[in-house]
Each structure stands twice: as structure tokens, then as C-alpha cells.
Coordinates of C-alpha atoms and ligand atoms in Angstrom, one line a residue:
X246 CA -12.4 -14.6 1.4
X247 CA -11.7 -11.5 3.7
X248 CA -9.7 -9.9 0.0
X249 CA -12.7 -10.9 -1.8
X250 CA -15.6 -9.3 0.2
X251 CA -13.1 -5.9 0.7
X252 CA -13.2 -6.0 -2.8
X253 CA -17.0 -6.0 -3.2
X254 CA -16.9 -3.3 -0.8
X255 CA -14.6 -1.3 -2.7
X256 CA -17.4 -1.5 -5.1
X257 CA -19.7 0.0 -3.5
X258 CA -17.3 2.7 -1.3
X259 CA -16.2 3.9 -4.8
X260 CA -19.6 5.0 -5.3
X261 CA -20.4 6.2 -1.9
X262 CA -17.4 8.8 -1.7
X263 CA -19.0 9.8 -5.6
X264 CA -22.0 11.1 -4.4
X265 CA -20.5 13.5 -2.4
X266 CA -18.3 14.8 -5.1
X267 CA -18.2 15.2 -8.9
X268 CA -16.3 12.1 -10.8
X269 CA -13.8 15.0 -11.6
X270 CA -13.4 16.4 -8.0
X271 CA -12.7 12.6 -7.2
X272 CA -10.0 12.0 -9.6
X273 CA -8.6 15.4 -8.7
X274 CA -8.5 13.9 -4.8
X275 CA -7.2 11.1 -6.1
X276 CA -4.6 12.1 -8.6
X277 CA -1.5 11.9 -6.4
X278 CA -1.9 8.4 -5.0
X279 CA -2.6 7.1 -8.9
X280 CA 0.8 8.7 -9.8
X281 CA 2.3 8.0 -6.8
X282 CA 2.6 4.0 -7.0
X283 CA 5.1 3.2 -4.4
X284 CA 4.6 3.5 -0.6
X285 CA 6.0 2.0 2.1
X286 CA 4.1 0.5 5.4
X287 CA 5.0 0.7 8.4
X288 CA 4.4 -1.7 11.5
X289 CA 6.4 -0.3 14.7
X290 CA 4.2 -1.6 17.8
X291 CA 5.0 -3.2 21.1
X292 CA 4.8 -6.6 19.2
X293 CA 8.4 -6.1 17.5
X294 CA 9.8 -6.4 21.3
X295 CA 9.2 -10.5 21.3
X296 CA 8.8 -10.6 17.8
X297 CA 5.2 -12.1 17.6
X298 CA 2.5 -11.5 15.7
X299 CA 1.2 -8.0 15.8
X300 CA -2.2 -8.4 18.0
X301 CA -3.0 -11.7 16.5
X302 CA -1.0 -13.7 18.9
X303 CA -2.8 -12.8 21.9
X304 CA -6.3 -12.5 20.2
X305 CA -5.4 -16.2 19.2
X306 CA -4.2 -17.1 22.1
X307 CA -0.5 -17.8 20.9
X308 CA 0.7 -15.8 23.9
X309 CA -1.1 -14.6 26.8
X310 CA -2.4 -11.2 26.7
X311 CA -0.7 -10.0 30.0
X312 CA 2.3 -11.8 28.5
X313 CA 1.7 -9.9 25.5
X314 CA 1.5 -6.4 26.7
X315 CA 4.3 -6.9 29.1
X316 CA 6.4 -6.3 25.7
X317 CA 5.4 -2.9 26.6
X318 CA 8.5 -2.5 28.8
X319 CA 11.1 -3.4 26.1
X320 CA 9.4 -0.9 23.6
X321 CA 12.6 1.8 23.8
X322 CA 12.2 3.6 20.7
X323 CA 16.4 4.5 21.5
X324 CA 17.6 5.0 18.2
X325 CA 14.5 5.8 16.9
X326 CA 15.5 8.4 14.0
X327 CA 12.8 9.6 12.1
X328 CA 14.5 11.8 9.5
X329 CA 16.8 8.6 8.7
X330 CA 13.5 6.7 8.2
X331 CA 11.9 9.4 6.2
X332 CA 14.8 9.9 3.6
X333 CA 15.5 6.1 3.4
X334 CA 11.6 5.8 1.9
X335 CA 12.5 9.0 -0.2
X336 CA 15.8 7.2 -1.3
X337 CA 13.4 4.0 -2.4
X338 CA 11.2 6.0 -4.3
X339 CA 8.3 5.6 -2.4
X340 CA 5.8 8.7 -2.5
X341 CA 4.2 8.0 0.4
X342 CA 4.0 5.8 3.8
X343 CA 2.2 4.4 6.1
X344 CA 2.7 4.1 9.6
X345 CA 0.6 2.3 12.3
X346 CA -0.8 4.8 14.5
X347 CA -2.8 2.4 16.6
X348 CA -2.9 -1.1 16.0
X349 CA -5.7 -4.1 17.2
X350 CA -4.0 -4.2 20.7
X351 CA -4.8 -0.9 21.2
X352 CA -1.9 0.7 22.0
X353 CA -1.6 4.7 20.1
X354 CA 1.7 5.8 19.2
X355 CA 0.5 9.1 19.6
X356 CA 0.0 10.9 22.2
X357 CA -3.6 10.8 22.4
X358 CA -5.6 12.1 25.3
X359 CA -8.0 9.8 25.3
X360 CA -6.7 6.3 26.8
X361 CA -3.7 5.9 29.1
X362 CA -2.5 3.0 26.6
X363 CA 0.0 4.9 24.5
X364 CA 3.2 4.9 24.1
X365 CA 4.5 7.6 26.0
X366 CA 2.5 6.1 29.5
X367 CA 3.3 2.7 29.1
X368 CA 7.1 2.2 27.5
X369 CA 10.4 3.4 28.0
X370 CA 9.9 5.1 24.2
X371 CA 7.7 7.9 26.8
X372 CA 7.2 10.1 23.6
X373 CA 5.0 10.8 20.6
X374 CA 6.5 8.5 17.9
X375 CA 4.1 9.7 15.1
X376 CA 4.5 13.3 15.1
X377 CA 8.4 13.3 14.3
X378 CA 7.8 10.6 11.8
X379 CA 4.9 13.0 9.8
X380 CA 6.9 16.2 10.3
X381 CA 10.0 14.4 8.5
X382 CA 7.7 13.0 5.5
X383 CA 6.9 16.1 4.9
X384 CA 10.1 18.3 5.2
X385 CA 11.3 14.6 2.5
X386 CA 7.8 15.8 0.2
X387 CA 6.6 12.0 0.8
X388 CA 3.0 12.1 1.6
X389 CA 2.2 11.2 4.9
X390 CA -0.4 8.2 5.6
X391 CA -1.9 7.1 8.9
X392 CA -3.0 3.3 9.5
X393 CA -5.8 3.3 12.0
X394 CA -7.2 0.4 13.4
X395 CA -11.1 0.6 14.1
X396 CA -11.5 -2.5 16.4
X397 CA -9.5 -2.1 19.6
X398 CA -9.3 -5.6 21.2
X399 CA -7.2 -4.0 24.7
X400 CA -10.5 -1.4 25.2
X401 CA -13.1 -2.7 28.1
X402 CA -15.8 -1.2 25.9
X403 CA -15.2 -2.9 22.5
X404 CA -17.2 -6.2 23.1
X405 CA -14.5 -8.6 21.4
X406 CA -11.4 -9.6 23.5
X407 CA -9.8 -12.5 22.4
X408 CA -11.3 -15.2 19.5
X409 CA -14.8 -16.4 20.7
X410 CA -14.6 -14.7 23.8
X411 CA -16.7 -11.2 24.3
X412 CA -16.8 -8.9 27.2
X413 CA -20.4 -8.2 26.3
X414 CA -23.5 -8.3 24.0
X415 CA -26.0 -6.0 22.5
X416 CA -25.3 -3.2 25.3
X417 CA -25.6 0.0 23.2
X418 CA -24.7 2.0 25.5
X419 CA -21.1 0.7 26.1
X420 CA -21.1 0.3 22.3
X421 CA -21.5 4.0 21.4
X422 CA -19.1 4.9 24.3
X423 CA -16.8 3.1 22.7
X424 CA -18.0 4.4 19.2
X425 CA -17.4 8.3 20.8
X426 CA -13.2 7.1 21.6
X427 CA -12.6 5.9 18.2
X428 CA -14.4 8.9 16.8
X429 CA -11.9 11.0 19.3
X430 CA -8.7 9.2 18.2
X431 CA -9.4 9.7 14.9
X432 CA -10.2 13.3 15.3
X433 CA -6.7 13.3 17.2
X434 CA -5.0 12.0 14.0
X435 CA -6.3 15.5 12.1
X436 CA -3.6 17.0 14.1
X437 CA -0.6 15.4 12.1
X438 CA -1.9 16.7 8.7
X439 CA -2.3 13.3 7.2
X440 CA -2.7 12.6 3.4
X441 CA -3.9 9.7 3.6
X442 CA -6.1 7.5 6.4
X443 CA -5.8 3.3 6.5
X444 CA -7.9 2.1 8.5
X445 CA -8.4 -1.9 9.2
X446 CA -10.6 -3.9 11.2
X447 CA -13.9 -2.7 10.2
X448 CA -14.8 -6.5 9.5
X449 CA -16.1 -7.2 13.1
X450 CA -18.9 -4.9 12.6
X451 CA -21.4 -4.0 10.0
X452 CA -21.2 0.2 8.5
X453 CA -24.5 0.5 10.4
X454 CA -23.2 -0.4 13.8
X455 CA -19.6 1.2 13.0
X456 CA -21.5 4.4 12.0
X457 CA -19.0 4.5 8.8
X458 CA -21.4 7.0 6.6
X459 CA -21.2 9.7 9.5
X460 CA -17.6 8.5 10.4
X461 CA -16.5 9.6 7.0
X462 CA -18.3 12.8 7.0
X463 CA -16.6 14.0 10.1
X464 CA -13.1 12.2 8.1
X465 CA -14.2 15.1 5.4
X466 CA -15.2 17.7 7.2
X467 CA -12.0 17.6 9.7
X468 CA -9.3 16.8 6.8
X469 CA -10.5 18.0 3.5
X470 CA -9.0 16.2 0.6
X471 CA -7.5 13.1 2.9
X472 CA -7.9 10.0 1.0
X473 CA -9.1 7.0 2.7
X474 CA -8.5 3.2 2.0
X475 CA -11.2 0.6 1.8
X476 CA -11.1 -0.9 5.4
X477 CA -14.4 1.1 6.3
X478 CA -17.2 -0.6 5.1
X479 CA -18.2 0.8 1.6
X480 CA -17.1 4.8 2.5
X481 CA -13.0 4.7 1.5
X482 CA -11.9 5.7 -1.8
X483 CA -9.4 2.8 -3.1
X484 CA -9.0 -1.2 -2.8
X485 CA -6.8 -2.8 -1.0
X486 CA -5.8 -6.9 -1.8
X487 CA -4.2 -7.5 0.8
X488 CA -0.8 -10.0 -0.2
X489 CA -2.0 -11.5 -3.1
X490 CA -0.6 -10.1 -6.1
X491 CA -3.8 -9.6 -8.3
X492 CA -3.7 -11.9 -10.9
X493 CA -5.7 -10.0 -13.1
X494 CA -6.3 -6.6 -13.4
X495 CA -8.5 -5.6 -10.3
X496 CA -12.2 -3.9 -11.4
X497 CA -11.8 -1.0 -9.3
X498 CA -10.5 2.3 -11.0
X499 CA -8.0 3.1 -7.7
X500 CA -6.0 -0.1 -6.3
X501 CA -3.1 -1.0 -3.9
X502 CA -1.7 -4.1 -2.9
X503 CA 0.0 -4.1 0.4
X504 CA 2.5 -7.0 0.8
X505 CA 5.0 -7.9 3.4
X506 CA 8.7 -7.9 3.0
X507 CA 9.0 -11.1 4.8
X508 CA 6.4 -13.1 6.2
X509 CA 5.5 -10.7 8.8
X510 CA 4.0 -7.3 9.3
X511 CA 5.8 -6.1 12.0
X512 CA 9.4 -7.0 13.1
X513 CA 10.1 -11.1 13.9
X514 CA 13.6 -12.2 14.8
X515 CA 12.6 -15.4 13.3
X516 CA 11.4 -14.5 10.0
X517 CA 14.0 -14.5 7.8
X518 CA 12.1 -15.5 4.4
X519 CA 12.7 -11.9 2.9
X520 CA 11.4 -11.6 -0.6
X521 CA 14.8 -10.4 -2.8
X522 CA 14.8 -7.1 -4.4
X523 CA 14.0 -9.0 -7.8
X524 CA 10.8 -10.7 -6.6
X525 CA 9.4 -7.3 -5.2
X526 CA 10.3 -4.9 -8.3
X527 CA 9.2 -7.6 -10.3
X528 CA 5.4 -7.5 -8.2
X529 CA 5.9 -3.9 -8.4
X530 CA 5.7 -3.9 -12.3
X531 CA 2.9 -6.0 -12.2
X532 CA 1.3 -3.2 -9.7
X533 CA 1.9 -0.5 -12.0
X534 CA 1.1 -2.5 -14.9
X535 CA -2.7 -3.1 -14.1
X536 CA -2.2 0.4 -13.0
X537 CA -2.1 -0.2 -9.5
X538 CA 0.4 0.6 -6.0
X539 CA 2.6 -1.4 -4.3
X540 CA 2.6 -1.0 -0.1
X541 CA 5.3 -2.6 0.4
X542 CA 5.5 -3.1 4.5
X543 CA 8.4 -2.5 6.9
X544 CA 8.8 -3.9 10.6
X545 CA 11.0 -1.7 12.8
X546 CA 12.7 -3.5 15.4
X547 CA 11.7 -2.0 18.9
X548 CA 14.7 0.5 19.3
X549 CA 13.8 2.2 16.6
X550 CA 16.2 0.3 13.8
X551 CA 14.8 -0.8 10.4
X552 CA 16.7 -4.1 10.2
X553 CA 19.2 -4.5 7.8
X554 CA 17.9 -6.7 5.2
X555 CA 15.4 -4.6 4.7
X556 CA 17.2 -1.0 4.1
X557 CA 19.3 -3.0 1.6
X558 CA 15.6 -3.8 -0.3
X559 CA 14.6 -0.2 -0.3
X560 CA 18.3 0.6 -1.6
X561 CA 18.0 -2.1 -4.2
X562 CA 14.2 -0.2 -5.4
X563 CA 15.8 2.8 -4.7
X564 CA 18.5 2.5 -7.6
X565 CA 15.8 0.9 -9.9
X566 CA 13.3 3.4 -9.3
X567 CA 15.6 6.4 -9.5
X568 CA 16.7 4.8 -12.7
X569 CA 13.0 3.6 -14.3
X570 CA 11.1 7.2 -13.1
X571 CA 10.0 7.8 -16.3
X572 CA 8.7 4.6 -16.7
X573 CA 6.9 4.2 -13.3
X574 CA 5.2 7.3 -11.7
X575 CA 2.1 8.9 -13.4
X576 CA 1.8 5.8 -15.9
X577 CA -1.3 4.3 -16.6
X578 CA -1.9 0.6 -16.8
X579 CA 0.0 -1.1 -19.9
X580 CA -1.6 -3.4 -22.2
X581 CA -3.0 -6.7 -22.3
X582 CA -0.1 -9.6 -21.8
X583 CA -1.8 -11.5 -25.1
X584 CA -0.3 -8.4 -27.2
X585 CA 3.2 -8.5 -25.3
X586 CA 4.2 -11.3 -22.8
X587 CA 4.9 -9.2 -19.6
X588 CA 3.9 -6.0 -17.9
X589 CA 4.2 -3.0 -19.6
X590 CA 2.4 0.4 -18.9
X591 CA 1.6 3.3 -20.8
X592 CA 2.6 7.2 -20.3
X593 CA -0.4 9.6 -19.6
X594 CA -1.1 10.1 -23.3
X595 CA -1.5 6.8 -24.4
X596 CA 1.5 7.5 -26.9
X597 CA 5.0 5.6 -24.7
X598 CA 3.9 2.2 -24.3
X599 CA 6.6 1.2 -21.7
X600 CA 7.7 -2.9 -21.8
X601 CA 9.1 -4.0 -18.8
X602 CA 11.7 -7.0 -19.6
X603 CA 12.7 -9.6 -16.8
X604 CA 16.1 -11.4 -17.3
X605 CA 17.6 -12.0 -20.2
X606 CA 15.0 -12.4 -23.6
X607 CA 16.1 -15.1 -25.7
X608 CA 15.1 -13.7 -28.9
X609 CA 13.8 -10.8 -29.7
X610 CA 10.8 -8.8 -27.6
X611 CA 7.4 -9.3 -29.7
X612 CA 4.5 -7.1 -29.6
X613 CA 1.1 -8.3 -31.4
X614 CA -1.8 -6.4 -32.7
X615 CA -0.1 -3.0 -32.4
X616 CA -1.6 -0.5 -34.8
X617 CA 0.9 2.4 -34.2
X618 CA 3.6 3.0 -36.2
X619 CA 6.7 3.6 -33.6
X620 CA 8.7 7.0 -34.1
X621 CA 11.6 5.4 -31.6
X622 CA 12.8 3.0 -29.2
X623 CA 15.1 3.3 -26.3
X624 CA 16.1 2.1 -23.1
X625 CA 14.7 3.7 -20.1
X626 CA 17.6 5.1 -18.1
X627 CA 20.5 4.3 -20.3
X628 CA 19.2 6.2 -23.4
X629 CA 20.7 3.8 -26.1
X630 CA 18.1 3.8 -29.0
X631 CA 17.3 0.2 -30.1
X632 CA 16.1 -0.7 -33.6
X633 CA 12.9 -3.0 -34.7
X634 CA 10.9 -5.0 -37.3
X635 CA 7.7 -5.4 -38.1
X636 CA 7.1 -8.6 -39.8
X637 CA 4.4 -10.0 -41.7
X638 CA 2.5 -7.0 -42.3
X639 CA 0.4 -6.9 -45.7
X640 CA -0.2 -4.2 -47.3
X641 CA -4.0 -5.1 -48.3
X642 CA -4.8 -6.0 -44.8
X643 CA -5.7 -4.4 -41.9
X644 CA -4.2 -7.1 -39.5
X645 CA -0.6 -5.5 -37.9
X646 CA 2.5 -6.9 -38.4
X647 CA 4.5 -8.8 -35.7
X648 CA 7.2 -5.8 -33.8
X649 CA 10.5 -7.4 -33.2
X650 CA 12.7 -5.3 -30.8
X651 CA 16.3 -6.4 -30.3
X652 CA 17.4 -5.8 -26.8
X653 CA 21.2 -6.4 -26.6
X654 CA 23.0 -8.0 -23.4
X655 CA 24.7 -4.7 -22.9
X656 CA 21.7 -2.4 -22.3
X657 CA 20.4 -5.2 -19.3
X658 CA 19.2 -4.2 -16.0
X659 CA 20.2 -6.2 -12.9
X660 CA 16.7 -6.7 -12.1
X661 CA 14.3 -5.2 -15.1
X662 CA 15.2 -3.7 -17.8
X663 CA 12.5 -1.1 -19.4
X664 CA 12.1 -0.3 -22.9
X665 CA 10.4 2.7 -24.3
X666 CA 8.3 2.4 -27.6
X667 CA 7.7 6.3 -28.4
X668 CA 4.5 5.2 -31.1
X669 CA 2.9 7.9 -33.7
X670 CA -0.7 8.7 -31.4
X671 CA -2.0 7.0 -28.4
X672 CA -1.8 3.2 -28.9
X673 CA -4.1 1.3 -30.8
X674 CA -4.8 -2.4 -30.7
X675 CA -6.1 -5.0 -33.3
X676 CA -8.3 -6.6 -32.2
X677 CA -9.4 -3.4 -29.8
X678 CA -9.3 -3.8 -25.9
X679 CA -12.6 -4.2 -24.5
Ligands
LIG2191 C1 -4.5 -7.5 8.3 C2 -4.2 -7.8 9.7 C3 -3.2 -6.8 10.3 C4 -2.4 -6.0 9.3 C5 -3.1 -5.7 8.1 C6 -2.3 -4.9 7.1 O1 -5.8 -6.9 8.2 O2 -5.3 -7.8 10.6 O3 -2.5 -7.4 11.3 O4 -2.0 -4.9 10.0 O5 -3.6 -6.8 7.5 O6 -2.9 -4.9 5.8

């Protein structure tokens, strides 16, 4: 429900951030997050310390809040290494990341100057975690994003507290104090140069009472160019399903999906249902091939350490990545799966229709309806040049023939093996794509 109505308001958010900029200026905005299609979350927070649910468990009353905050005192940040983080995400051919600056429970990784609840008054870490992390992105060239969260459950003016129970009602004057700190904090975040803004939680409130038209104005004014995700009520720039792989191709021009590792957002002991490499570069070529991102998220344990199981992910999508660049970063979405049974994606001109091939095909790969004669086939990142057949194509009818490529065992990837169809002109289907 919550992915469908975020949806709705993408809708309406993509036409918002329009009006205050030609189509063109938009795409330009937009142009390295389209090409960029991989990017890594991050969710470090005091929650990693027990392992619980990040905010939800106290707001749900899985754990006390005192309880809950009390993780506070086993968030060490000790081995915390930044740079390590920032070239692991370079190594896994992510473009860009996100990293929770502030979560529901309130408490900033930054040092911000407007609450004591941050991380360097109220843990052992007693430093600005953000900062380093943004200053390493950027010496890696990975574009920095910030996660935000609007609602703060922890502060005594936000009315809500914990699930059906409020600290107050229609008081507007406590309301717009606590409207002034969130503006603050996210002035603060100006400061660390971000690319990109996520912000979540604007579901408790409506864009009238979060004040999202003027929020995003100041957003503009303060970082020029920054693009913002959907999470604020009709004024961000791009969708965000949340988990879901979209089934079909999502309406709106600008889409990511961001999707766990594991279960979890942030770092449980417990959770050990990691998604292999396979299953996530195999969502990921879904991603690209509607012509979407993948966030793919992260949890930190709380010294610092990304846990094992995941680096050797981001190695595993590191090797494929590295291998597949061509075939990944600044495509556009492929073609329907009626004319070839699996993702695919296209280069910027239309003219390298790219077929991504999962396992081991039992027969040749078949493309219908294409129009294009092909000039050559090979296989992304290994270079051998593969032959084909067009069957059944008449010479007194317009219908295409049936391509046959032959993909020998030899050529396979691990995970998925891409094949390159260079074709004479941008592609051109029979019967056309609506
Ligand atoms: C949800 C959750 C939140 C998580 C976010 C990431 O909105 O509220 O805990 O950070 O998804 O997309």
C-alpha cells in the first residue's frame, strides 16, 4: 500500500520539480543518477548494537524505548574506516551511496548543533561519522547521498512517540518548532556537499502540514543541482519501490528500488537469510532492464565493520560489474520480454541491444519481432564474436524472421552472462512498442 501511494506521489513530485525547471534542465540534473544504476545504502545507527529493528522496535513496542536507546553506549564506531568503506562500494561498482544521517529514533550521525542526540554526545563513537564517510566518496568519485529522516520519533515536539500514542494534538506552535529543527538539520546536511538527499517518513503528515513545497525550495536554493528521492510528499525527483522488485516496468521516467541484503536494514546478528550474489545481480538486471537503480542496502555492525557476508556480495557484483560495464551504466531500458525472454537493455543510441542470459540456455537465444539487421555479436567482457540465424523470414513479407544466437558453454558467466547484438540503426520492433 505504502509502495503504491509513494508511487502516486512520484507522479505528481515529477511534475512539481518540472515546473521549476525546463524538462531539459531536469534530465540534465538527472543524468548521472539514470547512468549511474548501482548504489549502495547504508544503515549504521545505534540499532546495530542489539541488533533490532532500526526505530521500529521501540515505536512497536518490541523493546522498550529506554531499553532501546541504552544501545547508545555500545555504539563504538572503533574500527570505523571510512576510506575502506568508500573503495569497497567503488570496488562493487556502485556510483553512488547512501548513508543514514538521521534515522526515526532521532539520533544524527553528524555533528549537528541543533539537539544533544548525536552521536558524538551520546556514544563512545564521540565523533562526526558522516563527514569522513562524504569526504572518502568523493576523493573514490562515488556520489555522495544523504538519507534523512523527516519524522523524528525521540523529539518532545514531534507529536508521535510510539504507535497510537502521541505527545500532543493540533498545537501549532510546538508543531512549527519542531518544523524550524528539521528545516535546521537539513540545512546542516548542505555542509557535506551531498549529491543526492533521501529522505523517509514524510507519510505521518500531509505536504501542507510538513511544509514540503517551501522545504524543497530552501533544498534548491541551499544545494543547487542535489537530487532528491520521492519520500517528500509530491516535491522529490525519482520513485522509490521499496523491496519489491517491480514486476513491470514502473510509469515514472526516474526509478530505484532499494532492497535489503538480508532481511534487515541495518545490522542483526540474527539475520542470516543473505540473498546470494546471483539473486541480487540477477534483480539488478531486471533494475537496469526497465531502466531503473538498484539501492542495494548495507548494515554496519556497531564498531564500524561491514560484516563479512556482505563485502563478499559487493566483491561478487564487483567482478560482474567491472566485467559487464559496458553493458550496465548509461543503458537505457531493453526491450519488451515477449520479443526476448529475459532482461536486456539497450545502449544510448538505441543501436547495442544488450541480452542478459541467466544460467545455462538450452538451445539457442531467440529474439522475435526484430526489424534490424545485426552488423555483430559478442560477448560482453570476453570479446569472442558469436554467430546467428534468422529463420523464417520471407522475402514478400514484412513480418521478421526468428534470431537464433548460439551461446557456447565456454563463453558462460558464473552468474550472467551478457551478449551484445551491435544491430544496423536504433532497434526497431514488429509489431512497434507502444
Ligand atoms: C522504510 C523504513 C525504514 C527504512 C526505509 C528504507 O521506510 O521505515 O526503516 O529505513 O524503509 O527504505
Amino acid at each position: 500500500m505504502k509502495q503504491l501511494s509513494l508511487l502516486f506521489l512520484a507522479l505528481a513530485f515529477v511534475a512539481n520539480s518540472q515546473a521549476q525547471e525546463s524538462s531539459d534542465e531536469f534530465a540534465a540534473r538527472m543524468s548521472w543518477f539514470r547512468d549511474a544504476k548501482l548504489g549502495i545504502f547504508i544503515h549504521w545507527g545505534i540499532y546495530s548494537v542489539r541488533g533490532v529493528d532500526e526505530s521500529w522496535s521501540f515505536y512497536n513496542r518490541y523493546l522498550p524505548y529506554d531499553e532501546y536507546m541504552k544501545q547508545a553506549d555500545g555504539f563504538t564506531a572503533a574500527k570505523y574506516d571510512p576510506e575502506a568503506w568508500a573503495k569497497l562500494i567503488r570496488e562493487s561498482g556502485a556510483r553512488y551511496a547512501v548513508l543514514t544521517t538521521k534515522h526515526h529514533d532521532g539520533m544524527a550521525l553528524y555533528n549537528t548543533s541543533l539537539s544533544d542526540l548525536n552521536v558524538l554526545k551520546k556514544t563512545p563513537a564521540g565523533r562526526d561519522l558522516v563527514k569522513p564517510f562524504c569526504e572518502s566518496l568523493k576523493k573514490q568519485g562515488v556520489k555522495t547521498g544523504l538519507y534523512f529522516s523527516m519524522l523524528d520519533w525521540s523529539h518532545p515536539d514531534y507529536p508521535k512517540f510510539l504507535n497510537n500514542q502521541e505527545r500532543y494534538q493540533n498545537d501549532s506552535i510546538r508543531w512549527n518548532k519542531f518544523l524550524d529543527f528539521r528545516r535546521g538539520q537539513i540545512h546542516e546536511l548542505a555542509a557535506f556537499k551531498p549529491d543526492l538527499l533521501w529522505f523517509d517518513g514524510d507519510w505521518d503528515y500531509s505536504a501542507e502540514q510538513w511544509k514540503s513545497a517551501e522545504m524543497r525550495t530552501d533544498i534548491n536554493k541551499w544545494m543547487p543541482g542535489v537530487i532528491v528521492n520521492s519520500r517528500i510528499n509530491g516535491y522529490g525527483d525519482y520513485a522509490t519501490p521499496e523491496q519489491g522488485v517491480p514486476v513491470i516496468q514502473p510509469k515514472e521516467p526516474y526509478w530505484e528500488l532499494c532492497m535489503t541484503i538480508n532481511d534487515s536494514w541495518g545490522y542483526q546478528q540474527n539475520d542470516h537469510n543473505y540473498k546470494s550474489a546471483n539473486q541480487i545481480i540477477r534483480i539488478f538486471t531486471d533494475c537496469i532492464s526497465m531502466g531503473g537503480n538498484l539501492l542495494l542496502d548495507i548494515g554496519p555492525k556497531p564498531d564500524g565493520t561491514i560484516p563479512e557476508e556482505q563485502q563478499l556480495v559487493l566483491k561478487e557484483l564487483g567482478r560482474w560489474t567491472k566485467k559487464h560495464k559496458e553493458a550496465i551504466y548509461g543503458t537505457v531500458a531493453g526491450i519488451p520480454k515477449d520479443y526476448y525472454y529475459g532482461p536486456s537493455a539497450l545502449s544510448k543510441d538505441r543501436d547495442i541491444l544488450y541480452l542478459y542470459v541467466t544460467g545455462k540456455p538450452a538451445g539457442p537465444l531467440m529474439i522475435k519481432g526484430l526489424k534490424n539487421p545485426i552488423n555483430r555479436i559478442w560477448v560482453v567482457g570476453n570479446g569472442s564474436k558469436l554467430n546467428h540465424t534468422v529463420m523464417m523470414k520471407s522475402y514478400w513479407s514484412d513480418v521478421p524472421g526468428i534470431v537464433y544466437i548460439d551461446v557456447p558453454e565456454n563463453v558462460l558467466d558464473e552468474q550472467v552472462t551478457v551478449i551484445a547484438v551491435l544491430l544496423k540503426g536504433p532497434v526497431e520492433l514488429n509489431p512497434p512498442v507502444k
